[in-house]
Structure formats: structure tokens, C-alpha cells
Short mmCIF file of C-alpha atoms and ligand atoms in Angstrom, two decimals:
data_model
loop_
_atom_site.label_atom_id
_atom_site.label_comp_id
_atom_site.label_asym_id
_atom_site.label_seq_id
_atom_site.Cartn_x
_atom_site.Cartn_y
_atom_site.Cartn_z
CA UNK A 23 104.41 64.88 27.19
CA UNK A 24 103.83 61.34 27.82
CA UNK A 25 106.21 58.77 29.51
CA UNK A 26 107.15 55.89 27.89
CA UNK A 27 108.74 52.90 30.74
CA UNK A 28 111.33 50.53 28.37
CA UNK A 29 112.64 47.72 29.51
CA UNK A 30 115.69 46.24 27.85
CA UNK A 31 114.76 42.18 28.65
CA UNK A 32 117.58 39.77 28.55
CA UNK A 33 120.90 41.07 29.31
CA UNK A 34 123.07 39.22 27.49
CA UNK A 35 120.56 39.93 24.35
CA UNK A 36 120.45 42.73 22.08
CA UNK A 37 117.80 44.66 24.28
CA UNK A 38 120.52 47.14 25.75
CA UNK A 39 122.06 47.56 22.65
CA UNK A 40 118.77 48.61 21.46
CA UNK A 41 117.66 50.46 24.23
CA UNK A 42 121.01 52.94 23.88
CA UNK A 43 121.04 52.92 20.14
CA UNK A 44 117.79 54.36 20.03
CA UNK A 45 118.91 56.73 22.63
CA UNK A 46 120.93 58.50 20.61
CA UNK A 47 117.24 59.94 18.60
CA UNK A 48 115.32 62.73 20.12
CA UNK A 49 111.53 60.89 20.69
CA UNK A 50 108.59 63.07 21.47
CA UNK A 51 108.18 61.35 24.68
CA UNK A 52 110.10 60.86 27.97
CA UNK A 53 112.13 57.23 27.63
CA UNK A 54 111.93 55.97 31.08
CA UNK A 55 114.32 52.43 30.91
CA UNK A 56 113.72 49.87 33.78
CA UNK A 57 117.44 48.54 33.48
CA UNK A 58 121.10 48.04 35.63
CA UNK A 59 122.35 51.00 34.24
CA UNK A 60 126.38 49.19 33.85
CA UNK A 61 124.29 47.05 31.69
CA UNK A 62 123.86 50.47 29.53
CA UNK A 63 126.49 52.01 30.01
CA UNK A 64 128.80 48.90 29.44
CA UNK A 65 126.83 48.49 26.29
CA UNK A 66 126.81 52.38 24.79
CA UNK A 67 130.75 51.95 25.65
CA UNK A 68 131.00 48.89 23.49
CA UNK A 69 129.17 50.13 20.72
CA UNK A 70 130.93 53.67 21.22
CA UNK A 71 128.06 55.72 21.78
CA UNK A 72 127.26 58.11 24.17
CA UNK A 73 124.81 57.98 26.91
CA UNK A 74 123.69 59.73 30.35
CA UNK A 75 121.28 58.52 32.68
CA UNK A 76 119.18 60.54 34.92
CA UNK A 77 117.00 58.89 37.59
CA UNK A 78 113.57 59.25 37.34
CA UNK A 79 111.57 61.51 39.29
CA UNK A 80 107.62 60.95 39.29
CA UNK A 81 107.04 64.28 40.65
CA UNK A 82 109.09 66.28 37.80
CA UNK A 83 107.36 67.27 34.87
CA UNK A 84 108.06 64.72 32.13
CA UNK A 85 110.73 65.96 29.17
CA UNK A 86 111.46 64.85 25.82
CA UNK A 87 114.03 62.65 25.39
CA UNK A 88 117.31 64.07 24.41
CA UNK A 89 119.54 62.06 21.80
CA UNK A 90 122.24 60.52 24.37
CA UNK A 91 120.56 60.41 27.53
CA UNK A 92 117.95 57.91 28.95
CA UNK A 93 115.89 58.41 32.37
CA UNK A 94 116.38 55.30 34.49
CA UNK A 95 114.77 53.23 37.66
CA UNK A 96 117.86 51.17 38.45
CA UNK A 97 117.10 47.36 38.50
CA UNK A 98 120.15 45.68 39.58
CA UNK A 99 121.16 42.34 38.06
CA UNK A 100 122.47 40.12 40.26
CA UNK A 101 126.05 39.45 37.98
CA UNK A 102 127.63 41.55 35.43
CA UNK A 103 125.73 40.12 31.56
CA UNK A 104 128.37 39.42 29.07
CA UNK A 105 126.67 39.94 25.53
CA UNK A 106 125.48 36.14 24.22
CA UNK A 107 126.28 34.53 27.44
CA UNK A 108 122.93 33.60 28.87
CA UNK A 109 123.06 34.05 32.79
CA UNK A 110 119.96 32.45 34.82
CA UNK A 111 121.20 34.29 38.00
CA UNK A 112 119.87 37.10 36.04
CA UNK A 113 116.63 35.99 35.29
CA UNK A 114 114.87 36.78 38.48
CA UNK A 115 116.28 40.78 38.21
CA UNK A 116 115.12 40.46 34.46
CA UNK A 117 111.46 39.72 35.61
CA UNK A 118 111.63 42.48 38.76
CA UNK A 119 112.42 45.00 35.64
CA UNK A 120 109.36 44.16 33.95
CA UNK A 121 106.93 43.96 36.99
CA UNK A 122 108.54 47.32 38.29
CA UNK A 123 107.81 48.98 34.91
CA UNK A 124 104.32 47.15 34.49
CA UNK A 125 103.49 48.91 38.08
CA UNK A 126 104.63 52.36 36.68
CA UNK A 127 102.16 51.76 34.30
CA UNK A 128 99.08 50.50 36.48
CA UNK A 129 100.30 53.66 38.85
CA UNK A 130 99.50 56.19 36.28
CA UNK A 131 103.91 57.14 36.05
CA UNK A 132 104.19 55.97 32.82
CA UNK A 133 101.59 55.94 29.59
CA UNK A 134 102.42 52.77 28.09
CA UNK A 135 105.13 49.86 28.35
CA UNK A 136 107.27 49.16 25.64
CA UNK A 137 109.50 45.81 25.96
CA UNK A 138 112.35 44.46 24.02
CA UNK A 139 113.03 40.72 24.15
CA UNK A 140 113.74 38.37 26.91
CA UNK A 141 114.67 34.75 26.67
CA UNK A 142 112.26 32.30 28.03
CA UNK A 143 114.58 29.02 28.62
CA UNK A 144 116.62 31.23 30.78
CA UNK A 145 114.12 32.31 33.11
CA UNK A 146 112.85 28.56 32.92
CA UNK A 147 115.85 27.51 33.61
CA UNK A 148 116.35 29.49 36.56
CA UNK A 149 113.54 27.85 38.22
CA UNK A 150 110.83 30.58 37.72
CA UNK A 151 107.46 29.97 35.30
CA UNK A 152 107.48 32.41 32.55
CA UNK A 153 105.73 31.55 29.08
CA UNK A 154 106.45 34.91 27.97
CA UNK A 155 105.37 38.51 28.50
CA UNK A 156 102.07 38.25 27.67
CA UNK A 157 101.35 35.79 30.43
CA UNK A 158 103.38 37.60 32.80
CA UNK A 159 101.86 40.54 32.62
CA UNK A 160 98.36 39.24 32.53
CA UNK A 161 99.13 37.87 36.14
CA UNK A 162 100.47 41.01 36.73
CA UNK A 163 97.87 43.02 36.25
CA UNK A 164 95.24 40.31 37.03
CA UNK A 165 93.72 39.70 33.64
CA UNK A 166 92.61 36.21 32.81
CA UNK A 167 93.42 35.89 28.93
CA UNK A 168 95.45 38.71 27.34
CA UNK A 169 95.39 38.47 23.54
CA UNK A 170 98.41 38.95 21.54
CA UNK A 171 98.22 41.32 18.38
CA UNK A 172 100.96 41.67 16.16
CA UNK A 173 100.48 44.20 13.36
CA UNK A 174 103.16 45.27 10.49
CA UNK A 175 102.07 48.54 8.34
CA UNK A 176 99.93 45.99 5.73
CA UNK A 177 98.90 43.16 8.24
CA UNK A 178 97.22 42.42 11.54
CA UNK A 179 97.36 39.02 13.40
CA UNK A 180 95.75 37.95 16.56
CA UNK A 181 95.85 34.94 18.33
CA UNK A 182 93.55 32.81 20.16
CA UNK A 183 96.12 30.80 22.26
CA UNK A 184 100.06 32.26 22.47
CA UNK A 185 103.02 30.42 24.03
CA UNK A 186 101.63 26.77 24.23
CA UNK A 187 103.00 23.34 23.21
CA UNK A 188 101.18 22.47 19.84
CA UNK A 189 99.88 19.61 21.70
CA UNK A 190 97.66 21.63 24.07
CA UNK A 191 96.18 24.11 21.63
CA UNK A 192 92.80 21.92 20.34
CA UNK A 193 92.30 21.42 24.01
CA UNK A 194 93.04 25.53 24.57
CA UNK A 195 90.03 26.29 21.95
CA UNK A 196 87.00 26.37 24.09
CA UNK A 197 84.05 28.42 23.32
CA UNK A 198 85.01 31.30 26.09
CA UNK A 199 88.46 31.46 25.07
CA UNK A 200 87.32 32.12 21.09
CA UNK A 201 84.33 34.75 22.22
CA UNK A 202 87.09 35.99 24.86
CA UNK A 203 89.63 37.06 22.14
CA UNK A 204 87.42 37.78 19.04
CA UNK A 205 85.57 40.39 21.40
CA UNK A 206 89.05 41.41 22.94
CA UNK A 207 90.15 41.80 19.51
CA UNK A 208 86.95 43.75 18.18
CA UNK A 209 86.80 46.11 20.88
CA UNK A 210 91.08 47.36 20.76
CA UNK A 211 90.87 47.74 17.19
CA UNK A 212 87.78 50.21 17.59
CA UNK A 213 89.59 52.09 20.47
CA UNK A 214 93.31 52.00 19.62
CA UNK A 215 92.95 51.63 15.57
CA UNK A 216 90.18 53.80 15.21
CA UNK A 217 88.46 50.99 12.60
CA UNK A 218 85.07 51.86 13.39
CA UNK A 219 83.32 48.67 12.31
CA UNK A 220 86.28 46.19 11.97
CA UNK A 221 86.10 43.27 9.55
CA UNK A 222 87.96 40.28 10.99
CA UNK A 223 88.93 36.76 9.09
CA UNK A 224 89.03 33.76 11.59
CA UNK A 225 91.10 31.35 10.47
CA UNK A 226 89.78 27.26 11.13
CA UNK A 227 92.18 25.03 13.16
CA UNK A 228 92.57 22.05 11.33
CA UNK A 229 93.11 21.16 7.75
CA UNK A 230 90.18 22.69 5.34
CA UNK A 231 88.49 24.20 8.69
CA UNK A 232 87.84 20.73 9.19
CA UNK A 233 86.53 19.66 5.95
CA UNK A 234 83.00 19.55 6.73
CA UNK A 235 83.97 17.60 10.28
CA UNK A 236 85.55 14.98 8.12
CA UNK A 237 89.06 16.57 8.93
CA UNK A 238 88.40 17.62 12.49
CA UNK A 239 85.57 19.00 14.48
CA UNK A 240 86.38 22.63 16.10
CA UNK A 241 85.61 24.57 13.58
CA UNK A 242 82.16 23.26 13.41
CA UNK A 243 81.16 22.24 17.01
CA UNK A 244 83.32 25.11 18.53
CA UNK A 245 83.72 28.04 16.42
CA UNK A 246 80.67 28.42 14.43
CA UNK A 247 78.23 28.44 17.45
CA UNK A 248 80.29 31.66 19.01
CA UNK A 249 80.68 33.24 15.47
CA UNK A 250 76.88 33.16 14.71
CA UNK A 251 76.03 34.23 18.11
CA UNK A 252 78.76 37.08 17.73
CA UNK A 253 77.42 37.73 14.27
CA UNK A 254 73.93 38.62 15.97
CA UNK A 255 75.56 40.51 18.31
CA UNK A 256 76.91 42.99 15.54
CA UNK A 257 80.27 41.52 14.50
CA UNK A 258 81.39 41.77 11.12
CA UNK A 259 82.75 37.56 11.16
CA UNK A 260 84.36 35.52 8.40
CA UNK A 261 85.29 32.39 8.49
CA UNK A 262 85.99 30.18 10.03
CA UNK A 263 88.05 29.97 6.68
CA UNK A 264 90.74 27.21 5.96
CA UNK A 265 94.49 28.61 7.25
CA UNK A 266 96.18 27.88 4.16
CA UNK A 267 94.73 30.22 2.26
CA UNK A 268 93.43 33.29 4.54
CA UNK A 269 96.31 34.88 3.75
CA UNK A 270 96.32 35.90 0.02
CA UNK A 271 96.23 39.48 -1.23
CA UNK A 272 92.43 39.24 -2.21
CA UNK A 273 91.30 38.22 1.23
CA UNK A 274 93.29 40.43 2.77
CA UNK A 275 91.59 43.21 1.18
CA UNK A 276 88.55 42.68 2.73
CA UNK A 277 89.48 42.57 6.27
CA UNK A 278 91.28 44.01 9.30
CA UNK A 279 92.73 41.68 11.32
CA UNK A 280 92.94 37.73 10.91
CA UNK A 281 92.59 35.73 14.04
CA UNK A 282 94.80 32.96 14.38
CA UNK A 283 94.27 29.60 16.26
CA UNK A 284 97.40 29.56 17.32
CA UNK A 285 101.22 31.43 17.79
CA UNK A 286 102.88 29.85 14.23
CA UNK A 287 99.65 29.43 12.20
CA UNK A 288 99.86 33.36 12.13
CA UNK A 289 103.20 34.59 13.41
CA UNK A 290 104.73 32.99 10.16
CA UNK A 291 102.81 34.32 7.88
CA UNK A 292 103.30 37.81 9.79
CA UNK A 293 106.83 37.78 10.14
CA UNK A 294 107.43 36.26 6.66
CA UNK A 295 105.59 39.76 5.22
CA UNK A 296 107.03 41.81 7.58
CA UNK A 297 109.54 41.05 10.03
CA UNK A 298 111.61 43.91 11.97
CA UNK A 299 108.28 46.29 11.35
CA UNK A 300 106.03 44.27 13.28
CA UNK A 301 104.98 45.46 16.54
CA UNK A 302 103.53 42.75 19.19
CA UNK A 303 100.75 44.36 21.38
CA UNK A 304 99.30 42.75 24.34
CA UNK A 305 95.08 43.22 24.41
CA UNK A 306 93.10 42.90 27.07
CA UNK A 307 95.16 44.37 29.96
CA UNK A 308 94.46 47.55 31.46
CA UNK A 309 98.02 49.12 30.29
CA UNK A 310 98.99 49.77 26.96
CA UNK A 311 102.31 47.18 26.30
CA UNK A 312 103.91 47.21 22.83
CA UNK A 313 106.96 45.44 22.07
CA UNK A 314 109.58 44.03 19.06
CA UNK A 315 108.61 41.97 16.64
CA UNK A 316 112.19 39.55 17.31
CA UNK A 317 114.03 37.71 19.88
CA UNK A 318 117.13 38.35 21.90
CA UNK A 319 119.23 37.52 18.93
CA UNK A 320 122.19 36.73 21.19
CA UNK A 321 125.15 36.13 18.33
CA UNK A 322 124.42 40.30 17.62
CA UNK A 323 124.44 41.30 21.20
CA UNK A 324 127.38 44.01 21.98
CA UNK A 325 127.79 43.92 17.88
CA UNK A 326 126.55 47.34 16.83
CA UNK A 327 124.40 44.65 13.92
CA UNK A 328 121.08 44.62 15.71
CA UNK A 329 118.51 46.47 14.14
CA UNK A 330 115.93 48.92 15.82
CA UNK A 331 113.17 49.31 13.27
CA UNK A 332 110.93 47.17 15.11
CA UNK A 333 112.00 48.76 18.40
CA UNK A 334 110.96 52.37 16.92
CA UNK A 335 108.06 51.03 15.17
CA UNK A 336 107.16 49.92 18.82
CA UNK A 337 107.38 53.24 20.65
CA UNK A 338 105.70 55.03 18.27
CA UNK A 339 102.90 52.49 18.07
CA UNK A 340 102.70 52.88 21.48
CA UNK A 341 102.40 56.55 21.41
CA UNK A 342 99.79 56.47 18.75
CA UNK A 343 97.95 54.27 21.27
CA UNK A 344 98.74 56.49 24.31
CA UNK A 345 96.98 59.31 22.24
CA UNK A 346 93.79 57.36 20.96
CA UNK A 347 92.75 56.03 24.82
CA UNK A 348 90.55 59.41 24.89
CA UNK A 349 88.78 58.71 21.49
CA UNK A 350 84.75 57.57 22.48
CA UNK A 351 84.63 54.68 20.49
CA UNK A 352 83.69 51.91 22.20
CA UNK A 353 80.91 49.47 21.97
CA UNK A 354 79.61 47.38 25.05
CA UNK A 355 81.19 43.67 24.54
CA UNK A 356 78.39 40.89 24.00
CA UNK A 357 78.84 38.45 26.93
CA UNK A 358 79.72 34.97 26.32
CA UNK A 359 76.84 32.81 27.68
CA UNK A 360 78.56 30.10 30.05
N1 NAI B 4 109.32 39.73 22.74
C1 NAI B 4 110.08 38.76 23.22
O1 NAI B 4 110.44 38.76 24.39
C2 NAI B 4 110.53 37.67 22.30
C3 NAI B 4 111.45 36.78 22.77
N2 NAI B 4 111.89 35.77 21.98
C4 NAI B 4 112.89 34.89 22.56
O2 NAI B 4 114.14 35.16 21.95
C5 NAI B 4 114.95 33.99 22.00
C6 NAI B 4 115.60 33.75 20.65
O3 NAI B 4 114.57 33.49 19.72
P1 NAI B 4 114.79 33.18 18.18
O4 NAI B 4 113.67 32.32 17.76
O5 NAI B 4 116.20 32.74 17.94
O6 NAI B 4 114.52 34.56 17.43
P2 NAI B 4 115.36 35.85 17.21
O7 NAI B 4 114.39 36.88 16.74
O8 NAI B 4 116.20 36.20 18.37
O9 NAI B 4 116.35 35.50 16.00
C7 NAI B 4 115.87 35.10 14.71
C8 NAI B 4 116.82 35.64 13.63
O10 NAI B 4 116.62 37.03 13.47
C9 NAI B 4 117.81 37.77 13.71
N3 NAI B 4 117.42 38.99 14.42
C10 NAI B 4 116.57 39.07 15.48
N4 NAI B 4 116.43 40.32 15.87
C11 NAI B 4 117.21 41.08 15.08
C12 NAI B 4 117.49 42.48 14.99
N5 NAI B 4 116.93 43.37 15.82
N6 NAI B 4 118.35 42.90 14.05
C13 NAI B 4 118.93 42.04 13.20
N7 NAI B 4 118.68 40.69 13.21
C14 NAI B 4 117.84 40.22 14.14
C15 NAI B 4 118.68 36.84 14.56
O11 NAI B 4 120.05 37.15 14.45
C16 NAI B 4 118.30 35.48 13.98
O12 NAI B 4 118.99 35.25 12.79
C17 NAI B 4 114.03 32.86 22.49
O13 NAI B 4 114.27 32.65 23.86
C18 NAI B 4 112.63 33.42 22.30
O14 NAI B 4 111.71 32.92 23.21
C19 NAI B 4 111.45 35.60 20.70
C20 NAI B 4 110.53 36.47 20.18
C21 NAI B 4 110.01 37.57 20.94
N1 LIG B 5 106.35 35.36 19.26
C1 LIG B 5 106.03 36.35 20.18
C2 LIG B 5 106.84 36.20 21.37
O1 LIG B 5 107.45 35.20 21.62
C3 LIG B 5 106.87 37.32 22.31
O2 LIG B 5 105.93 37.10 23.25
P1 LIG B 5 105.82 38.00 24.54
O3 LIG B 5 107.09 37.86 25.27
O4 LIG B 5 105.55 39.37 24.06
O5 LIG B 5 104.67 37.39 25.24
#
């Protein structure tokens, strides 16, 4: 029975609300929440639900999760949240949740980490760097360039640069970054998806893939060089094709993932299709972390309007992960020559 560590993310978001609404299912895996548990309880009293929290206990056997109850590690917050009212005194005890839980996973407690949203500007605000989970877990766990794959039931998009100022992405696509992610990429959907040779689109940065060079020159000074040495390597490689139109139904048929250059040139499309059955997974880390497609929605929080498809789409991607770890199908990554 594996455990699953959950943390709720911004308190004054609809994480909690969330977190106890999906309580109130029986899962096939032990729902350990990384929370202040007046947060949940506050929150299963305002959307009149019922919930018990047990502490968690590494050395008991690990139990299904009953509908009502939740395991918990307490994480304090430092005031009491009040749904929609953004708090930074909070936003230190929001991060502690997350590298608590992340450390439950690097420990071997927990299988995988599943996270609902937090809210960037607020943790920003409150002094402390945080670009978003991705990042922050990278550092935690001490990996240089996580890649960020979201994936509906119809559509998978990866992307080569995540929570940067449009400004600083052409700058952000250097050779090791693309080999980096399109490897990163190759390799997770062989072990988690179980796509045995997988077909992945690349989509060009600029305008046309750069028309020739006449509308840019990444695609052709940048990403073709690592694409045809990838392509000897044993990668199935297309593109770099123009952005605009990677996306329609026929392409899409060929392939398994696209890679993105950057987070709206695919997240749009992705969330356009399929929004609130997306699942964001971090790659490249060595923990399993799937989260919501969506943000912390703040005008819903304490509501009873938020809705937890993505949330269960999450867990049970991350279960489905959990149980593929053990399947031998990996291939040794071609090095990127520096
Ligand atoms: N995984 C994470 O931690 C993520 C965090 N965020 C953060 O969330 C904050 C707010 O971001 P926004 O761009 O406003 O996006 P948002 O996803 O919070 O809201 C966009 C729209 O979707 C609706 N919505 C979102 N989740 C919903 C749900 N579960 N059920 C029903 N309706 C839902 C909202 O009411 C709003 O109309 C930002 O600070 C952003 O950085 C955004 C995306 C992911
Ligand atoms: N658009 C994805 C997003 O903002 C969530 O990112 P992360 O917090 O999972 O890194």
C-alpha cells in the first residue's frame, strides 16, 4: 500500500478545500497531508464535511485511506488563513510544508508527492525566492534542470524553460538545456509511460522555426545541431516544427509528447484542450511529484465551487507512476558533448 505525502499549498487558496473534499473518497493509497491541521479542519467545517486526522507514524504499516479522515505531519502556519486573503506571514510555513513532504519522499516515507497550488507573488512578497515548485524542489533535491510535463488523457507537453520572464527565454535555450530536457523527456516517458520508443514533436522558438534564419536563428544554430546528434543517438525527433501549427489533430497523431520552448507556447494550447484533467509532473528529480493542472483560485476558496478533477487525476497519476518505477525500461541517456 503505497503512501502518497499531499500538500495543500497556499492557505488562503482552494488547496485545503481540495485536500478535505477529496477526503471524503476512499483512495487505494495512504493520503499523508503536510498541512496546519485548523487549516483543515476550519475548512471541512466551512464546507460541512467531515474529517479526522491521525498523525502519521513511519513505523506503522501504511492503510488505505478512509473517506473522512486524512493522516497528517502538522506544519504550523504562522497566522490563522482566511480563504482569499493572501497572508505573506504564511509563506515561509507554506514552503517548510513542501520541503518537509519533499524529504518524506527522498527518505523512502512516502512514494510520490502530490501538490496542489501555491501562490508565487506571496512567497515573493514575503521576501523568499520561489519561481514555483518545480524550481524549488529541484534545489531541494539537488537537481540542476527539472523538466516540467503536463499531460491531459489526449495530450503531452514538455517544456524546455518553465517560470521565466519572456525576455530571458532565447537566452535560456542553450544547447545543454535542449539535449538536457529532450533526453529528460525521452527517458520518463519510457519508464513512467511505458512508450517504448517515444515519438516527440519539438516545437521552433520563433516565428516559422525561424524561417530559414530569416525570422530568427535558434532553431537553426541551436536546435538542429542537438536534434541530429540526438537523432544518431536513437531518438525518434521532429521538428524543430513552427509552434503555430504543431498542434493540429494530424500531427498529433504521430507523436507522444510535444516539447515546448517555453511555459505559454505549450501550457495554452494544453490547458485550452484540457484544463482541470491535466496533471503537471516534475522530470528529472529523483521523487515522483505530480500536481493540479490550476492555480489557487482564491475567489472559490472556503466556497464548496472548486473542483477536484485535476486533483484526482493527480493522485492517481501519481500512483500509476509509483507502480511503473520497477518496469526495466530504460535506455542509457546520450551525453551532451560540452
Ligand atoms: N501548481 C501551482 O502551484 C500553480 C500555481 N499557480 C498560481 O496560482 C495563482 C493564481 O493563478 P491564476 O493564473 O489566476 O490561475 P487559477 O488557475 O488560479 O485561476 C484561473 C481560473 O480558473 C478557475 N479555477 C482554477 N482552479 C479551479 C478549480 N479547481 N475549480 C474551479 N475553477 C477553478 C479560477 O476561478 C479562475 O477563473 C498564481 O499565483 C499562480 O502562480 C498557477 C498555476 C499552478
Ligand atoms: N503553469 C504551471 C505552474 O505554474 C505550476 O508550476 P509548479 O508550481 O508546479 O512549478
Amino acid at each position: 500500500m503505497p503512501r502518497l505525502a499531499l500538500t495543500p499549498g497556499e492557505p488562503a487558496g482552494i488547496g485545503a478545500d481540495l485536500c478535505v473534499t477529496i477526503a471524503q473518497q476512499p483512495h487505494p493509497a495512504e493520503l499523508v497531508v503536510f498541512s496546519d491541521p485548523d487549516l483543515l479542519y476550519s475548512r471541512a467545517a466551512q464546507l460541512g464535511v467531515p474529517l479526522t486526522l491521525t498523525p502519521f507514524d513511519r513505523n506503522a504499516p501504511a492503510r488505505a485511506q478512509q473517506p473522512g479522515q486524512l493522516t497528517i505531519v502538522a506544519c504550523p502556519l504562522v497566522a490563522p488563513a482566511q480563504p482569499g486573503v493572501l497572508n505573506p506571514a504564511n509563506a515561509a510555513a507554506v514552503c517548510r510544508s513542501l520541503a518537509q513532504a519533499c524529504d518524506a519522499c527522498l527518505a523512502g516515507d512516502c512514494a510520490a508527492l502530490v501538490t496542489a497550488p501555491v501562490h508565487k507573488g506571496i512567497i515573493n512578497a514575503a521576501g523568499l525566492p520561489f519561481s514555483g515548485h518545480t524550481e524549488f524542489l529541484a534545489e531541494r533535491c539537488h537537481v540542476a534542470q527539472p523538466v516540467m510535463l503536463l499531460v491531459t488523457p489526449t495530450l503531452r507537453v514538455a517544456l524546455v524553460t518553465t517560470h521565466l520572464p519572456l525576455r530571458a527565454v532565447a537566452d535560456a535555450i542553450t544547447p545543454s538545456r535542449l539535449h538536457t530536457a529532450i533526453v529528460t523527456l525521452d527517458q520518463s516517458l519510457r519508464r513512467y509511460f511505458g512508450i517504448m520508443s517515444p515519438r516527440l514533436l519539438v516545437c521552433g522558438l520563433n516565428p516559422h522555426a525561424g524561417e530559414d534564419g530569416h525570422l530568427g536563428n535558434e532553431e537553426r544554430d541551436i536546435m538542429m545541431p542537438v536534434m541530429t546528434a540526438l537523432r544518431i543517438a536513437g531518438l525518434d525527433l521532429h521538428g524543430p516544427v513552427p509552434a503555430d501549427t504543431a498542434f493540429i489533430p494530424s500531427r498529433l497523431a504521430t507523436i507522444d509528447a510535444v516539447l515546448a520552448m517555453y511555459h505559454d507556447q505549450g501550457l495554452t494550447v494544453l490547458k485550452t484542450q484540457g484544463f482541470g484533467q491535466a496533471v503537471n509532473i516534475t522530470l528529472g528529480l529523483p521523487i515522483i511529484r505530480t500536481s493540479v493542472d490550476h492555480g489557487t483560485a482564491l475567489t472559490l476558496a472556503g466556497t464548496g465551487q472548486a473542483n477536484t478533477s485535476s486533483l484526482e487525476s493527480a493522485l492517481a497519476l501519481a500512483l500509476e507512476m509509483v507502480a511503473s518505477v520497477n518496469t526495466p525500461t530504460m535506455i542509457a541517456a546520450p551525453s551532451h558533448p560540452e
